[in-house]
Amino acid sequence: MRRITNLCLPAPLSSKDKQKPSTILLDEEETIIGIDDLAGNQSFNNTQSWNGDFLSPMGLDIQINGGLGLSFSDIHSISLEKISELQYHLWEDGIEAICPTIISCDLNSLRSGLSVLRQARLIKGSNKCEILGAHLEGPFLKDIRKGAHPEEHLSIPNLQSLEARINGFENEIALMTIAPEISGAFAVIERLNELGVKTSIGHSEADEVIAKNAFKQGVSMLTHTFNAMPSLLHRSPGPIGEALINGNVFIGLIADGIHVHPTMAVLLQRLAKDQMFLVSDAISAYGLGDGVYKWDERKVTVDNFSCHLEDGTLAGSTLPLLEAVKKLAKWSAEPSASIWSATVSPRLALGHFEDLNEYLLGKPLKKLLRWRMNEADNELFWEHAS
């Protein structure tokens, strides 16, 4: 057995124990068998202090559109080997699991994509990112808030349209982003609730009244908060204000410093202490560097992780999720809460667990992350734990 002392587990800003040191016990196979357990008189092969470093789950990205030239909205002709390549790449970037995100596209591309993802999900491997249920970002979105979504692929929400898209793939979908103010949206939300599919407000003009009703109906998230939705204003709080007042709605954020100003990202972190989670919103150019790339029938220019269409529309990001954690930690000087927002909070948002300690028990150390804060320059670093 081995014991690691003086490590910290990530916690939201609301936690009173966010800096409380912990001790973990590992068996001979380096699996966690105890947390904050003195283990009586048992002997240990060795005891190591982590000197206040953080131990966390690997990242979980609820909103990622693709990478390495692959777009989840157009994978009908993509080989499963190409998807596996992206899965291995994501693991190296510290990501254990993703909800592959399919933006508004034609019906055949959507259903073909869900079919390919179903096949890819069955191909297991070590050191390989897991594919969870898909995130359907659209097509039931408000046209004036479409962002980079092709307007010709937006659709009016109704049960027939929903059925045409997801029939036979109900168990392959984790989340749908929807604009609840559009007529017919609440019927779709109710049906998704019955199927166990979570719903999120995004690409929407919903005001606080509509948002409040949507949350009562079971909508449990906001998609890339501040982007493609009404702003948080003193006379018009909109869906952001209503989500903050609700307290139980999870609030997604792209913390690349481009989609949202760093000051607003820190403000949201402070207001949404238990609610905020980070997403990458990475597109197909993720992992390819700067340049001009094909994205469906359009071109996207990538410059220092910023992605724009030819008309200047912001179109996702290529910043790795854990790099966003490092940015947020530097802006806020809150490393614990920043780590929590990309490793624990997304799992809570999807309902994967309720208690971090219970999640960590039985987990191999090598499938977790170690984070170290360099106090001299306020920089956070991570590595696969060992």
Short mmCIF file of C-alpha atoms in Angstrom, two decimals:
data_model
loop_
_atom_site.label_atom_id
_atom_site.label_comp_id
_atom_site.label_asym_id
_atom_site.label_seq_id
_atom_site.Cartn_x
_atom_site.Cartn_y
_atom_site.Cartn_z
CA MET A 1 0.00 0.00 0.00
CA ARG A 2 1.03 3.58 -0.60
CA ARG A 3 -0.17 6.77 1.02
CA ILE A 4 -0.20 10.29 -0.44
CA THR A 5 -0.67 13.12 2.04
CA ASN A 6 -1.19 16.87 1.85
CA LEU A 7 -3.12 16.91 -1.42
CA CYS A 8 -6.20 19.01 -2.13
CA LEU A 9 -9.39 18.03 -3.90
CA PRO A 10 -11.01 20.69 -6.10
CA ALA A 11 -14.11 22.41 -4.76
CA PRO A 12 -16.44 25.23 -5.82
CA LEU A 13 -16.13 28.68 -4.30
CA SER A 14 -19.04 27.92 -1.99
CA SER A 15 -17.16 25.10 -0.25
CA LYS A 16 -15.79 25.76 3.22
CA ASP A 17 -13.28 22.93 2.75
CA LYS A 18 -11.82 24.06 -0.57
CA GLN A 19 -8.26 24.26 0.82
CA LYS A 20 -8.49 21.41 3.34
CA PRO A 21 -5.64 18.92 2.78
CA SER A 22 -6.58 15.30 2.15
CA THR A 23 -4.85 11.93 2.31
CA ILE A 24 -5.43 9.06 -0.10
CA LEU A 25 -4.53 5.40 0.25
CA LEU A 26 -3.52 3.33 -2.78
CA ASP A 27 -3.39 -0.44 -3.14
CA GLU A 28 -0.65 -2.37 -4.92
CA GLU A 29 -2.25 -1.60 -8.28
CA GLU A 30 -2.27 2.14 -7.56
CA THR A 31 -6.04 2.28 -7.16
CA ILE A 32 -7.55 4.61 -4.56
CA ILE A 33 -8.96 2.57 -1.68
CA GLY A 34 -9.31 5.26 0.95
CA ILE A 35 -9.63 9.01 1.33
CA ASP A 36 -8.86 10.76 4.62
CA ASP A 37 -8.52 7.33 6.21
CA LEU A 38 -5.67 6.82 8.67
CA ALA A 39 -5.84 3.06 7.96
CA GLY A 40 -5.17 2.09 11.56
CA ASN A 41 -1.91 0.26 12.07
CA GLN A 42 -1.52 -0.86 8.47
CA SER A 43 1.96 -0.53 7.05
CA PHE A 44 2.78 1.44 3.92
CA ASN A 45 5.50 0.84 1.39
CA ASN A 46 5.96 4.57 1.31
CA THR A 47 4.32 7.87 2.15
CA GLN A 48 4.57 10.85 -0.17
CA SER A 49 3.50 14.45 0.34
CA TRP A 50 2.07 16.36 -2.61
CA ASN A 51 2.72 19.67 -0.85
CA GLY A 52 -0.74 21.04 -1.50
CA ASP A 53 -1.07 19.97 -5.15
CA PHE A 54 -4.58 19.16 -6.40
CA LEU A 55 -5.92 15.74 -7.39
CA SER A 56 -8.90 15.78 -9.75
CA PRO A 57 -10.79 13.67 -12.25
CA MET A 58 -9.75 14.17 -15.84
CA GLY A 59 -11.66 16.74 -17.85
CA LEU A 60 -15.14 16.16 -19.25
CA ASP A 61 -16.13 18.31 -22.23
CA ILE A 62 -19.88 18.66 -22.70
CA GLN A 63 -19.54 20.84 -25.79
CA ILE A 64 -16.91 19.87 -28.36
CA ASN A 65 -17.68 19.94 -32.07
CA GLY A 66 -14.69 17.96 -33.35
CA GLY A 67 -10.93 18.08 -33.84
CA LEU A 68 -7.99 17.00 -36.01
CA GLY A 69 -10.02 17.94 -39.09
CA LEU A 70 -13.09 15.95 -38.01
CA SER A 71 -16.48 17.59 -37.45
CA PHE A 72 -19.11 15.62 -35.55
CA SER A 73 -21.74 17.31 -37.73
CA ASP A 74 -20.25 15.69 -40.83
CA ILE A 75 -18.84 12.26 -40.01
CA HIS A 76 -20.89 9.98 -42.25
CA SER A 77 -17.83 9.32 -44.41
CA ILE A 78 -15.24 9.47 -41.61
CA SER A 79 -13.50 6.26 -40.68
CA LEU A 80 -13.75 4.96 -37.13
CA GLU A 81 -9.94 5.04 -37.03
CA LYS A 82 -10.03 8.83 -37.47
CA ILE A 83 -12.41 9.18 -34.56
CA SER A 84 -10.13 6.95 -32.47
CA GLU A 85 -7.20 9.21 -33.35
CA LEU A 86 -9.11 12.16 -31.90
CA GLN A 87 -10.02 10.14 -28.81
CA TYR A 88 -6.36 9.34 -28.11
CA HIS A 89 -5.41 12.99 -28.72
CA LEU A 90 -8.06 14.19 -26.25
CA TRP A 91 -6.78 11.77 -23.60
CA GLU A 92 -3.32 13.26 -23.98
CA ASP A 93 -4.94 16.67 -23.49
CA GLY A 94 -6.34 15.44 -20.16
CA ILE A 95 -9.90 14.73 -21.31
CA GLU A 96 -11.48 11.49 -20.12
CA ALA A 97 -14.88 11.87 -21.82
CA ILE A 98 -16.82 14.10 -24.20
CA CYS A 99 -20.35 14.74 -25.39
CA PRO A 100 -19.67 15.00 -29.13
CA THR A 101 -21.57 18.08 -30.25
CA ILE A 102 -23.55 18.15 -33.48
CA ILE A 103 -24.61 21.62 -34.56
CA SER A 104 -27.61 22.34 -36.79
CA CYS A 105 -27.25 20.27 -39.95
CA ASP A 106 -29.40 18.38 -42.44
CA LEU A 107 -31.40 15.38 -41.29
CA ASN A 108 -29.26 12.77 -43.08
CA SER A 109 -26.00 14.15 -41.65
CA LEU A 110 -27.45 14.14 -38.15
CA ARG A 111 -28.70 10.58 -38.27
CA SER A 112 -25.56 9.33 -40.02
CA GLY A 113 -23.47 11.06 -37.40
CA LEU A 114 -25.39 9.47 -34.54
CA SER A 115 -24.98 6.08 -36.20
CA VAL A 116 -21.21 6.50 -36.58
CA LEU A 117 -20.87 7.69 -32.99
CA ARG A 118 -22.81 4.65 -31.79
CA GLN A 119 -20.26 2.41 -33.51
CA ALA A 120 -17.31 4.43 -32.22
CA ARG A 121 -18.61 4.24 -28.66
CA LEU A 122 -18.28 0.45 -28.73
CA ILE A 123 -14.57 0.49 -29.63
CA LYS A 124 -12.74 0.59 -26.30
CA GLY A 125 -9.07 1.18 -25.61
CA SER A 126 -6.73 2.26 -22.85
CA ASN A 127 -5.65 5.90 -22.65
CA LYS A 128 -8.53 6.79 -24.94
CA CYS A 129 -11.19 9.45 -24.37
CA GLU A 130 -14.69 7.99 -23.88
CA ILE A 131 -17.55 9.05 -26.15
CA LEU A 132 -20.69 9.81 -24.15
CA GLY A 133 -24.13 10.65 -25.48
CA ALA A 134 -24.20 13.36 -28.11
CA HIS A 135 -24.99 17.01 -27.50
CA LEU A 136 -27.42 18.18 -30.16
CA GLU A 137 -26.84 21.93 -30.39
CA GLY A 138 -29.83 22.67 -32.55
CA PRO A 139 -31.69 22.71 -34.84
CA PHE A 140 -34.46 24.26 -32.70
CA LEU A 141 -32.69 27.61 -32.32
CA LYS A 142 -33.66 31.27 -32.81
CA ASP A 143 -32.56 32.52 -36.21
CA ILE A 144 -31.39 35.94 -34.99
CA ARG A 145 -29.18 34.18 -32.41
CA LYS A 146 -27.89 31.49 -34.75
CA GLY A 147 -24.22 32.45 -34.47
CA ALA A 148 -22.22 30.11 -36.73
CA HIS A 149 -25.15 27.72 -37.28
CA PRO A 150 -26.26 27.54 -40.95
CA GLU A 151 -29.66 29.22 -41.06
CA GLU A 152 -30.97 26.79 -43.69
CA HIS A 153 -30.64 23.95 -41.18
CA LEU A 154 -32.60 25.61 -38.36
CA SER A 155 -36.04 24.12 -37.74
CA ILE A 156 -39.27 24.92 -35.92
CA PRO A 157 -39.57 22.68 -32.84
CA ASN A 158 -42.32 20.09 -32.84
CA LEU A 159 -42.61 16.45 -31.90
CA GLN A 160 -42.69 15.24 -35.49
CA SER A 161 -39.45 17.04 -36.31
CA LEU A 162 -37.83 15.72 -33.14
CA GLU A 163 -38.94 12.16 -33.91
CA ALA A 164 -37.58 12.36 -37.46
CA ARG A 165 -34.18 13.29 -36.06
CA ILE A 166 -33.73 11.04 -33.04
CA ASN A 167 -35.98 8.01 -33.63
CA GLY A 168 -33.85 4.94 -32.92
CA PHE A 169 -31.08 7.04 -31.36
CA GLU A 170 -32.83 8.08 -28.16
CA ASN A 171 -30.17 6.37 -26.02
CA GLU A 172 -27.34 8.00 -27.97
CA ILE A 173 -28.20 11.57 -26.90
CA ALA A 174 -27.23 13.20 -23.60
CA LEU A 175 -28.22 16.81 -24.16
CA MET A 176 -30.07 19.14 -26.52
CA THR A 177 -29.66 22.92 -26.74
CA ILE A 178 -32.93 24.64 -27.58
CA ALA A 179 -34.50 28.12 -27.74
CA PRO A 180 -37.54 27.78 -25.44
CA GLU A 181 -39.26 30.95 -26.68
CA ILE A 182 -40.06 29.39 -30.07
CA SER A 183 -43.60 28.00 -30.33
CA GLY A 184 -43.53 24.24 -29.84
CA ALA A 185 -40.32 24.18 -27.81
CA PHE A 186 -41.96 23.23 -24.51
CA ALA A 187 -43.54 20.12 -26.04
CA VAL A 188 -40.10 19.07 -27.28
CA ILE A 189 -38.58 19.75 -23.84
CA GLU A 190 -41.27 17.62 -22.18
CA ARG A 191 -40.58 14.74 -24.58
CA LEU A 192 -36.84 14.96 -24.00
CA ASN A 193 -37.47 14.89 -20.25
CA GLU A 194 -39.40 11.63 -20.72
CA LEU A 195 -36.43 10.19 -22.63
CA GLY A 196 -33.93 11.24 -19.96
CA VAL A 197 -32.24 13.72 -22.30
CA LYS A 198 -31.12 16.92 -20.59
CA THR A 199 -31.97 20.28 -22.13
CA SER A 200 -30.16 23.60 -22.19
CA ILE A 201 -31.08 27.14 -23.23
CA GLY A 202 -28.87 28.45 -26.01
CA HIS A 203 -28.96 30.44 -29.26
CA SER A 204 -32.04 31.99 -27.77
CA GLU A 205 -33.87 35.29 -27.26
CA ALA A 206 -35.61 34.03 -24.11
CA ASP A 207 -36.23 36.63 -21.42
CA GLU A 208 -36.25 35.89 -17.69
CA VAL A 209 -39.94 34.92 -17.67
CA ILE A 210 -39.57 32.34 -20.43
CA ALA A 211 -36.32 31.09 -18.88
CA LYS A 212 -38.00 30.69 -15.48
CA ASN A 213 -40.79 28.63 -17.05
CA ALA A 214 -38.25 26.57 -18.97
CA PHE A 215 -36.35 25.78 -15.76
CA LYS A 216 -39.62 24.74 -14.11
CA GLN A 217 -40.20 22.48 -17.12
CA GLY A 218 -36.87 20.74 -16.48
CA VAL A 219 -34.32 22.67 -18.53
CA SER A 220 -31.15 22.38 -16.45
CA MET A 221 -28.37 24.28 -18.24
CA LEU A 222 -27.29 27.32 -20.21
CA THR A 223 -25.18 26.75 -23.33
CA HIS A 224 -22.04 28.92 -23.64
CA THR A 225 -23.35 31.62 -21.32
CA PHE A 226 -23.25 35.23 -22.57
CA ASN A 227 -22.85 34.04 -26.17
CA ALA A 228 -25.92 33.85 -28.46
CA MET A 229 -28.33 34.91 -25.72
CA PRO A 230 -29.58 38.15 -24.10
CA SER A 231 -27.03 39.83 -21.84
CA LEU A 232 -27.28 40.19 -18.08
CA LEU A 233 -28.67 43.74 -17.74
CA HIS A 234 -29.89 45.67 -14.71
CA ARG A 235 -33.42 46.08 -16.11
CA SER A 236 -33.47 42.87 -18.10
CA PRO A 237 -31.78 39.95 -16.31
CA GLY A 238 -32.64 37.48 -19.05
CA PRO A 239 -31.85 33.76 -18.83
CA ILE A 240 -28.50 34.38 -17.11
CA GLY A 241 -30.03 36.29 -14.24
CA GLU A 242 -32.83 33.76 -13.88
CA ALA A 243 -30.36 30.85 -13.86
CA LEU A 244 -28.31 32.54 -11.14
CA ILE A 245 -31.41 33.21 -9.02
CA ASN A 246 -32.59 29.62 -9.55
CA GLY A 247 -29.32 28.25 -8.16
CA ASN A 248 -29.80 24.75 -9.56
CA VAL A 249 -29.21 25.47 -13.24
CA PHE A 250 -25.74 24.60 -14.54
CA ILE A 251 -24.07 27.41 -16.46
CA GLY A 252 -21.65 26.58 -19.28
CA LEU A 253 -18.82 28.97 -20.15
CA ILE A 254 -16.14 29.16 -22.85
CA ALA A 255 -13.16 30.55 -20.91
CA ASP A 256 -10.83 31.33 -23.80
CA GLY A 257 -10.79 35.07 -23.16
CA ILE A 258 -12.34 35.65 -26.59
CA HIS A 259 -15.94 34.49 -26.29
CA VAL A 260 -16.21 36.16 -22.87
CA HIS A 261 -14.01 38.87 -21.37
CA PRO A 262 -11.88 37.59 -18.45
CA THR A 263 -13.54 40.01 -16.02
CA MET A 264 -16.99 38.65 -16.91
CA ALA A 265 -15.72 35.08 -16.62
CA VAL A 266 -14.47 35.76 -13.10
CA LEU A 267 -17.69 37.57 -12.21
CA LEU A 268 -19.71 34.56 -13.37
CA GLN A 269 -17.47 32.23 -11.37
CA ARG A 270 -18.15 34.29 -8.24
CA LEU A 271 -21.89 34.52 -8.83
CA ALA A 272 -22.42 30.93 -9.98
CA LYS A 273 -20.32 29.30 -7.27
CA ASP A 274 -21.84 25.83 -7.58
CA GLN A 275 -23.27 26.13 -11.08
CA MET A 276 -20.56 27.00 -13.59
CA PHE A 277 -18.84 24.46 -15.81
CA LEU A 278 -16.31 25.01 -18.59
CA VAL A 279 -16.58 23.81 -22.18
CA SER A 280 -14.07 24.09 -25.00
CA ASP A 281 -16.55 24.59 -27.88
CA ALA A 282 -13.68 23.21 -29.95
CA ILE A 283 -14.27 22.83 -33.68
CA SER A 284 -12.73 20.56 -36.32
CA ALA A 285 -9.52 22.64 -36.40
CA TYR A 286 -8.75 21.71 -32.79
CA GLY A 287 -5.23 20.30 -32.63
CA LEU A 288 -4.22 21.60 -36.08
CA GLY A 289 -2.75 25.02 -35.25
CA ASP A 290 -3.34 28.35 -36.98
CA GLY A 291 -4.53 28.42 -40.58
CA VAL A 292 -7.58 28.39 -42.84
CA TYR A 293 -9.67 25.21 -42.77
CA LYS A 294 -12.78 23.80 -44.41
CA TRP A 295 -15.78 23.66 -42.07
CA ASP A 296 -18.86 22.08 -43.72
CA GLU A 297 -19.18 24.12 -46.91
CA ARG A 298 -17.53 27.18 -45.38
CA LYS A 299 -14.03 28.26 -44.44
CA VAL A 300 -12.88 29.10 -40.93
CA THR A 301 -9.73 31.01 -40.02
CA VAL A 302 -7.90 29.99 -36.84
CA ASP A 303 -5.58 32.51 -35.22
CA ASN A 304 -4.23 31.92 -31.70
CA PHE A 305 -7.14 29.59 -30.81
CA SER A 306 -9.73 32.10 -32.12
CA CYS A 307 -11.96 30.86 -34.97
CA HIS A 308 -13.89 33.09 -37.37
CA LEU A 309 -15.95 32.52 -40.48
CA GLU A 310 -15.27 34.62 -43.57
CA ASP A 311 -17.97 37.13 -42.53
CA GLY A 312 -16.27 37.60 -39.15
CA THR A 313 -18.68 35.44 -37.13
CA LEU A 314 -17.04 33.83 -34.10
CA ALA A 315 -17.13 30.07 -34.68
CA GLY A 316 -16.00 28.13 -31.65
CA SER A 317 -12.45 27.74 -30.42
CA THR A 318 -9.42 25.48 -30.63
CA LEU A 319 -8.23 26.08 -27.06
CA PRO A 320 -7.96 22.79 -25.13
CA LEU A 321 -10.34 22.60 -22.18
CA LEU A 322 -7.61 22.33 -19.55
CA GLU A 323 -5.85 25.35 -21.00
CA ALA A 324 -9.07 27.24 -20.30
CA VAL A 325 -8.85 26.04 -16.69
CA LYS A 326 -5.36 27.52 -16.47
CA LYS A 327 -6.59 30.82 -17.89
CA LEU A 328 -9.52 31.03 -15.49
CA ALA A 329 -7.28 30.18 -12.53
CA LYS A 330 -4.88 32.97 -13.49
CA TRP A 331 -7.68 35.52 -13.97
CA SER A 332 -9.45 34.64 -10.73
CA ALA A 333 -6.60 33.41 -8.48
CA GLU A 334 -8.97 30.54 -7.61
CA PRO A 335 -7.25 27.35 -8.80
CA SER A 336 -9.46 24.97 -6.84
CA ALA A 337 -12.75 26.33 -8.22
CA SER A 338 -11.29 26.59 -11.72
CA ILE A 339 -10.19 22.94 -11.72
CA TRP A 340 -13.57 21.92 -10.30
CA SER A 341 -15.39 23.68 -13.16
CA ALA A 342 -13.91 21.43 -15.86
CA THR A 343 -13.48 18.15 -13.99
CA VAL A 344 -16.26 17.85 -11.40
CA SER A 345 -19.01 20.29 -12.36
CA PRO A 346 -19.62 18.83 -15.86
CA ARG A 347 -20.15 15.42 -14.30
CA LEU A 348 -22.61 16.90 -11.82
CA ALA A 349 -24.40 18.66 -14.68
CA LEU A 350 -24.83 15.33 -16.49
CA GLY A 351 -25.85 13.56 -13.27
CA HIS A 352 -22.89 11.18 -13.26
CA PHE A 353 -22.33 11.39 -9.51
CA GLU A 354 -23.14 13.50 -6.48
CA ASP A 355 -20.07 13.05 -4.30
CA LEU A 356 -16.46 13.50 -5.46
CA ASN A 357 -14.96 11.21 -2.82
CA GLU A 358 -17.26 8.36 -3.84
CA TYR A 359 -16.26 8.90 -7.48
CA LEU A 360 -12.55 8.76 -6.66
CA LEU A 361 -12.75 5.54 -4.64
CA GLY A 362 -11.79 2.62 -6.87
CA LYS A 363 -10.27 4.93 -9.49
CA PRO A 364 -6.74 4.17 -10.74
CA LEU A 365 -4.41 7.06 -9.99
CA LYS A 366 -3.21 7.09 -13.61
CA LYS A 367 -6.74 8.03 -14.74
CA LEU A 368 -6.68 11.19 -12.64
CA LEU A 369 -4.88 14.52 -12.88
CA ARG A 370 -2.34 16.25 -10.66
CA TRP A 371 -2.35 20.06 -10.66
CA ARG A 372 0.40 22.30 -9.33
CA MET A 373 0.16 26.05 -8.78
CA ASN A 374 3.31 28.08 -9.38
CA GLU A 375 2.78 30.88 -6.88
CA ALA A 376 5.58 33.00 -8.33
CA ASP A 377 3.73 33.71 -11.57
CA ASN A 378 0.24 32.51 -10.62
CA GLU A 379 0.38 29.75 -13.26
CA LEU A 380 -1.42 26.41 -12.96
CA PHE A 381 0.04 23.23 -14.48
CA TRP A 382 -1.38 19.73 -14.83
CA GLU A 383 -0.11 16.25 -15.58
CA HIS A 384 -1.49 12.74 -15.54
CA ALA A 385 -1.21 11.60 -11.94
CA SER A 386 1.17 8.88 -10.84
#
